[in-house]
């Protein structure tokens, strides 16, 4: 698929934004500035960016506990994200949600969730709302290999299939659910095979190849917008770091980690762009430098922002009497 030079550069830049943002969040965590934990997206950037590069502003994404990359790819503001991660008043949830609750309805970001698989029925509900409104929006629903073993996955995908809802189910298969390897809990190689059970297309792709992801989502998007229902995409990828900031990931063989680091999605795409003459090494470096400055500014904004006042604790909290 031929994409314009500007679009290719935008895709490259977005992947770098995620990488540099995550590296900075990791660093700030080390300085004890992040309450709770964070789940880094480093290594999986091609999935979020390949998916969201196909989406319009009014399309929706449903994210997960490993959600920073999804939000950045869909257009969330880095400063408000970093402020939220640091628990600051200027963050997306006024500092009361943290890393796993970044939400921006103005950009179609429906939110993340710390409950594995719980985003799937929510995405199906968003798909139903689109169908009822009669628009041609779509929902991209991200979840992991582990989530695909939850009942919520099977119920959600089946319902979306039967009702022909405009949902693109994006399974990010990074081979592990915390310390549990896929090989211990599934007898199948491709999670995409599960689509057959629901009568919808299932496609397994190289999730470290941003163009492969882009093309697969392009097809799934056409199908969804045309009223033909959902698709299950399985993007094979790998997280470079441990499950969360606390996990040294000793359960993964060193050779496996090294093999995947060689398939780094950003390096691969950069080499491809240079090979086809879209950018030079120098231009790639300039983009990176620019991104680093933007991320540094977001971190500065977050660090200098105040914490929410204790009096605000119950603001935006709803209860039914
Ligand atoms: C319902 C539920 N069960 C267990 C957990 C604990 N937990 C948090 S993340 C995780 C692993 C999820 O694996 P996967 O879906 O593959 O996503 P990944 O972390 O690999 O991105 C588990 C078991 C949880 N948060 N929610
Ligand atoms: Mg996983």
XYZ file of C-alpha atoms and ligand atoms in Angstrom:
348
model
C 0.000 0.000 0.000
C 1.396 3.385 -1.054
C 1.208 6.100 1.580
C 2.217 9.725 1.188
C 5.572 10.820 2.527
C 3.952 13.060 5.179
C 1.837 10.172 6.459
C 4.852 7.858 6.691
C 6.811 10.470 8.623
C 3.844 11.060 10.927
C 3.708 7.318 11.652
C 7.435 7.249 12.412
C 7.149 10.291 14.677
C 4.204 8.862 16.619
C 6.087 5.642 17.340
C 9.017 7.690 18.599
C 6.711 9.815 20.744
C 5.503 6.680 22.497
C 9.033 5.309 22.966
C 10.464 8.534 24.363
C 7.396 9.147 26.540
C 7.680 5.686 28.068
C 11.408 6.057 28.654
C 10.746 9.335 30.459
C 7.935 7.822 32.537
C 10.334 4.990 33.482
C 12.938 7.556 34.524
C 10.457 9.579 36.602
C 9.293 6.373 38.253
C 12.908 5.764 39.271
C 12.895 9.211 40.897
C 9.866 8.159 42.949
C 7.588 10.658 41.250
C 4.973 8.138 40.046
C 2.429 6.818 42.557
C 1.430 3.173 41.977
C 2.958 1.330 39.063
C 3.145 1.707 35.291
C 3.003 -0.863 32.469
C 5.301 0.209 29.684
C 4.433 -0.113 25.996
C 8.065 -0.105 24.796
C 8.441 -2.603 21.929
C 4.763 -2.628 20.943
C 4.593 0.836 19.327
C 3.856 -0.437 15.813
C 0.522 -1.865 16.960
C -1.005 1.285 18.451
C 0.333 3.508 15.691
C -0.525 1.140 12.819
C -4.081 0.898 14.161
C -4.674 4.567 15.001
C -3.142 5.863 11.749
C -6.299 4.440 10.136
C -8.714 6.094 12.551
C -10.531 9.399 12.368
C -10.790 11.775 15.312
C -14.403 10.695 15.892
C -13.522 6.983 15.956
C -13.080 5.361 19.350
C -10.309 3.418 21.033
C -10.692 1.248 24.112
C -7.423 0.791 25.945
C -5.888 -1.475 28.591
C -3.575 -1.350 31.602
C -0.686 -1.047 29.060
C -2.387 1.949 27.535
C -0.026 4.935 27.176
C 0.798 3.985 23.579
C -2.864 3.700 22.566
C -3.630 7.155 23.963
C -0.627 8.825 22.332
C -1.356 7.164 18.988
C -4.976 8.380 19.099
C -3.873 11.942 19.810
C -3.839 12.447 23.573
C -1.794 15.386 24.879
C 1.555 14.328 26.317
C 1.612 16.976 29.039
C -1.823 16.070 30.417
C -0.920 12.373 30.236
C 2.351 12.792 32.100
C 0.643 14.992 34.696
C -1.973 12.280 35.254
C 0.718 9.614 35.638
C 2.373 11.799 38.288
C -1.001 12.286 40.053
C -1.157 16.009 39.336
C -4.171 18.313 39.179
C -3.431 19.264 35.541
C -3.733 15.633 34.406
C -6.540 14.079 32.388
C -8.411 12.964 35.534
C -7.175 15.848 37.738
C -4.576 13.457 39.091
C -7.081 11.091 40.628
C -6.922 8.274 38.055
C -3.267 7.750 37.220
C -1.637 5.694 34.477
C -4.471 3.177 34.041
C -7.340 5.679 33.666
C -6.303 8.091 30.961
C -9.412 9.139 29.053
C -10.041 11.857 26.479
C -13.538 11.817 24.994
C -12.663 14.738 22.719
C -10.220 12.417 20.929
C -12.411 9.298 21.103
C -10.261 7.759 23.853
C -12.840 5.884 25.909
C -10.408 4.968 28.654
C -8.114 2.309 29.958
C -8.885 -0.277 32.593
C -6.830 -2.218 35.088
C -9.263 -5.119 34.908
C -7.971 -7.523 32.272
C -10.517 -8.070 29.481
C -12.998 -5.577 30.922
C -12.569 -3.141 28.042
C -13.941 -5.640 25.526
C -17.642 -5.424 26.487
C -17.263 -1.628 26.777
C -15.954 -1.470 23.206
C -18.876 -3.622 22.066
C -21.223 -1.160 23.790
C -19.550 1.721 21.963
C -19.992 -0.251 18.724
C -23.688 -0.632 19.489
C -23.986 3.126 20.116
C -22.490 3.770 16.659
C -24.906 1.345 15.054
C -27.873 2.968 16.805
C -26.704 6.450 15.772
C -26.237 5.220 12.212
C -22.800 6.821 11.708
C -19.795 5.187 10.036
C -17.436 5.448 13.010
C -15.463 2.443 14.243
C -14.096 1.261 17.589
C -10.599 -0.175 17.921
C -10.493 -2.381 20.995
C -7.016 -3.234 22.298
C -6.366 -6.184 24.641
C -3.647 -8.700 25.351
C -3.152 -12.436 24.790
C -4.036 -12.990 28.455
C -7.325 -11.085 28.064
C -8.275 -13.355 25.176
C -8.701 -16.152 27.743
C -11.291 -14.169 29.695
C -14.994 -14.889 29.351
C -15.516 -11.216 28.521
C -13.552 -11.722 25.289
C -15.691 -14.622 24.080
C -18.982 -12.984 25.026
C -17.990 -9.626 23.606
C -16.654 -10.898 20.282
C -19.652 -13.168 19.784
C -22.135 -10.381 20.456
C -20.312 -7.978 18.139
C -20.251 -10.662 15.441
C -23.950 -11.506 15.726
C -24.982 -7.829 15.714
C -22.399 -6.910 13.018
C -20.992 -4.103 15.157
C -18.205 -1.848 13.848
C -15.488 -3.079 16.203
C -11.904 -3.959 15.318
C -10.622 -6.331 17.981
C -6.859 -5.861 18.268
C -5.155 -8.570 20.292
C -1.592 -7.587 21.157
C 0.019 -10.959 21.618
C 3.251 -10.230 23.452
C 3.525 -13.926 24.462
C 3.052 -13.326 28.181
C 0.329 -12.463 30.659
C 2.429 -11.243 33.590
C 4.808 -14.213 34.094
C 2.616 -16.761 32.308
C 3.762 -17.792 28.861
C 1.122 -18.321 26.168
C 2.424 -21.855 25.636
C 1.365 -22.805 29.195
C -2.244 -21.679 28.847
C -3.244 -22.164 25.191
C -3.005 -25.085 22.835
C -3.245 -22.852 19.775
C -0.459 -20.893 18.116
C -2.634 -18.145 16.631
C -5.239 -16.385 18.750
C -6.676 -15.157 15.428
C -7.969 -18.744 14.946
C -10.576 -18.055 17.613
C -12.407 -15.789 15.143
C -13.624 -18.884 13.278
C -15.705 -19.811 16.308
C -17.618 -16.559 15.947
C -17.912 -16.521 12.147
C -15.761 -13.429 11.591
C -12.387 -12.915 9.872
C -9.315 -13.547 12.040
C -5.930 -12.335 10.865
C -2.538 -12.940 12.514
C 0.116 -10.404 11.574
C 3.606 -9.258 12.435
C 2.826 -6.641 15.062
C 6.341 -5.223 14.864
C 5.792 -4.189 11.252
C 3.796 -0.966 11.375
C 2.810 -1.161 7.698
C 1.483 -4.712 8.101
C -0.651 -3.503 10.999
C -1.763 -0.456 9.024
C -2.859 -2.543 6.043
C -4.722 -5.136 8.115
C -6.592 -2.421 10.015
C -7.379 -0.656 6.751
C -9.228 -3.772 5.584
C -10.911 -4.343 8.946
C -11.953 -0.670 8.986
C -13.563 -0.894 5.545
C -15.487 -3.953 6.668
C -16.635 -2.302 9.906
C -17.607 1.042 8.319
C -19.481 -0.802 5.601
C -21.744 -2.489 8.157
C -20.188 -5.940 7.711
C -19.155 -6.391 11.317
C -16.027 -6.982 13.361
C -12.620 -8.477 12.626
C -10.181 -10.080 15.051
C -6.598 -9.020 14.422
C -3.771 -10.662 16.290
C -0.594 -8.600 16.302
C 2.441 -10.658 17.333
C 4.723 -8.435 19.325
C 6.841 -8.255 22.477
C 7.268 -5.962 25.444
C 10.916 -5.036 25.891
C 10.506 -4.484 29.635
C 8.907 -6.468 32.444
C 5.146 -6.669 32.942
C 5.112 -3.612 35.194
C 7.797 -1.332 36.515
C 8.461 -3.753 39.408
C 8.983 -6.868 37.280
C 12.549 -7.836 36.255
C 11.012 -10.458 33.859
C 13.442 -13.245 34.799
C 10.983 -15.825 33.414
C 11.883 -14.916 29.824
C 14.879 -16.609 28.169
C 17.599 -14.096 27.322
C 17.835 -15.361 23.696
C 14.118 -14.714 23.252
C 14.441 -11.138 24.512
C 17.439 -10.513 22.253
C 15.665 -11.980 19.227
C 12.751 -9.605 19.695
C 14.892 -6.562 20.435
C 16.497 -7.155 17.025
C 12.983 -6.832 15.574
C 12.477 -3.418 17.209
C 9.541 -1.859 15.322
C 10.956 1.668 15.322
C 14.425 0.736 14.062
C 12.829 -1.452 11.388
C 10.579 1.320 10.138
C 13.378 3.857 10.200
C 15.577 1.578 8.067
C 12.689 1.090 5.660
C 12.037 4.835 5.348
C 15.710 5.512 4.699
C 15.896 2.640 2.155
C 12.942 3.938 0.160
C 14.261 7.498 0.303
C 11.526 9.021 2.456
C 13.957 10.411 5.028
C 17.691 10.589 5.578
C 19.517 9.432 8.698
C 19.975 13.084 9.631
C 16.274 13.863 9.232
C 15.386 10.835 11.350
C 17.733 12.143 14.043
C 16.133 15.601 13.886
C 12.660 14.102 14.363
C 13.915 12.170 17.371
C 15.518 15.271 18.860
C 12.327 17.217 18.388
C 10.274 14.458 20.038
C 12.677 14.311 22.996
C 12.198 18.058 23.533
C 8.403 17.741 23.439
C 8.518 14.879 25.963
C 10.905 16.825 28.223
C 8.498 19.765 28.163
C 5.603 17.449 29.082
C 7.624 16.063 31.998
C 8.541 19.568 33.189
C 4.876 20.591 33.032
C 3.892 17.519 35.043
C 6.622 17.925 37.673
C 5.852 21.614 38.194
C 2.080 21.093 38.398
C 0.379 20.996 41.825
C -1.239 17.931 43.374
C -5.032 18.059 43.683
C -6.328 19.564 46.919
C -7.674 17.085 49.489
C -10.979 19.027 49.366
C -11.358 17.934 45.719
C -11.306 14.234 46.575
C -15.026 13.713 46.100
C -15.426 15.994 43.058
C -16.613 14.035 39.986
C -17.489 11.044 42.158
C -21.056 9.875 41.548
C -23.249 7.911 43.877
C -26.828 6.797 43.686
C -28.831 7.125 46.853
C -9.538 -9.693 35.833
C -8.090 -9.566 36.167
N -7.380 -10.666 36.441
C -6.049 -10.550 36.742
C -5.449 -9.312 36.805
C -3.960 -9.196 37.108
N -3.270 -8.876 35.836
C -2.960 -7.615 35.518
S -2.250 -7.519 34.002
C -2.334 -9.192 33.797
C -1.809 -9.848 32.569
C -2.505 -9.422 31.355
O -1.900 -10.025 30.246
P -2.256 -9.616 28.784
O -3.733 -9.532 28.632
O -1.535 -10.533 27.874
O -1.697 -8.124 28.659
P -0.159 -7.631 28.748
O 0.099 -7.287 30.185
O 0.709 -8.700 28.248
O -0.135 -6.398 27.904
C -2.927 -9.796 34.886
C -3.152 -11.241 35.019
C -6.252 -8.188 36.538
N -5.727 -6.950 36.547
N -7.553 -8.321 36.192
Mg 0.335 -10.318 27.024
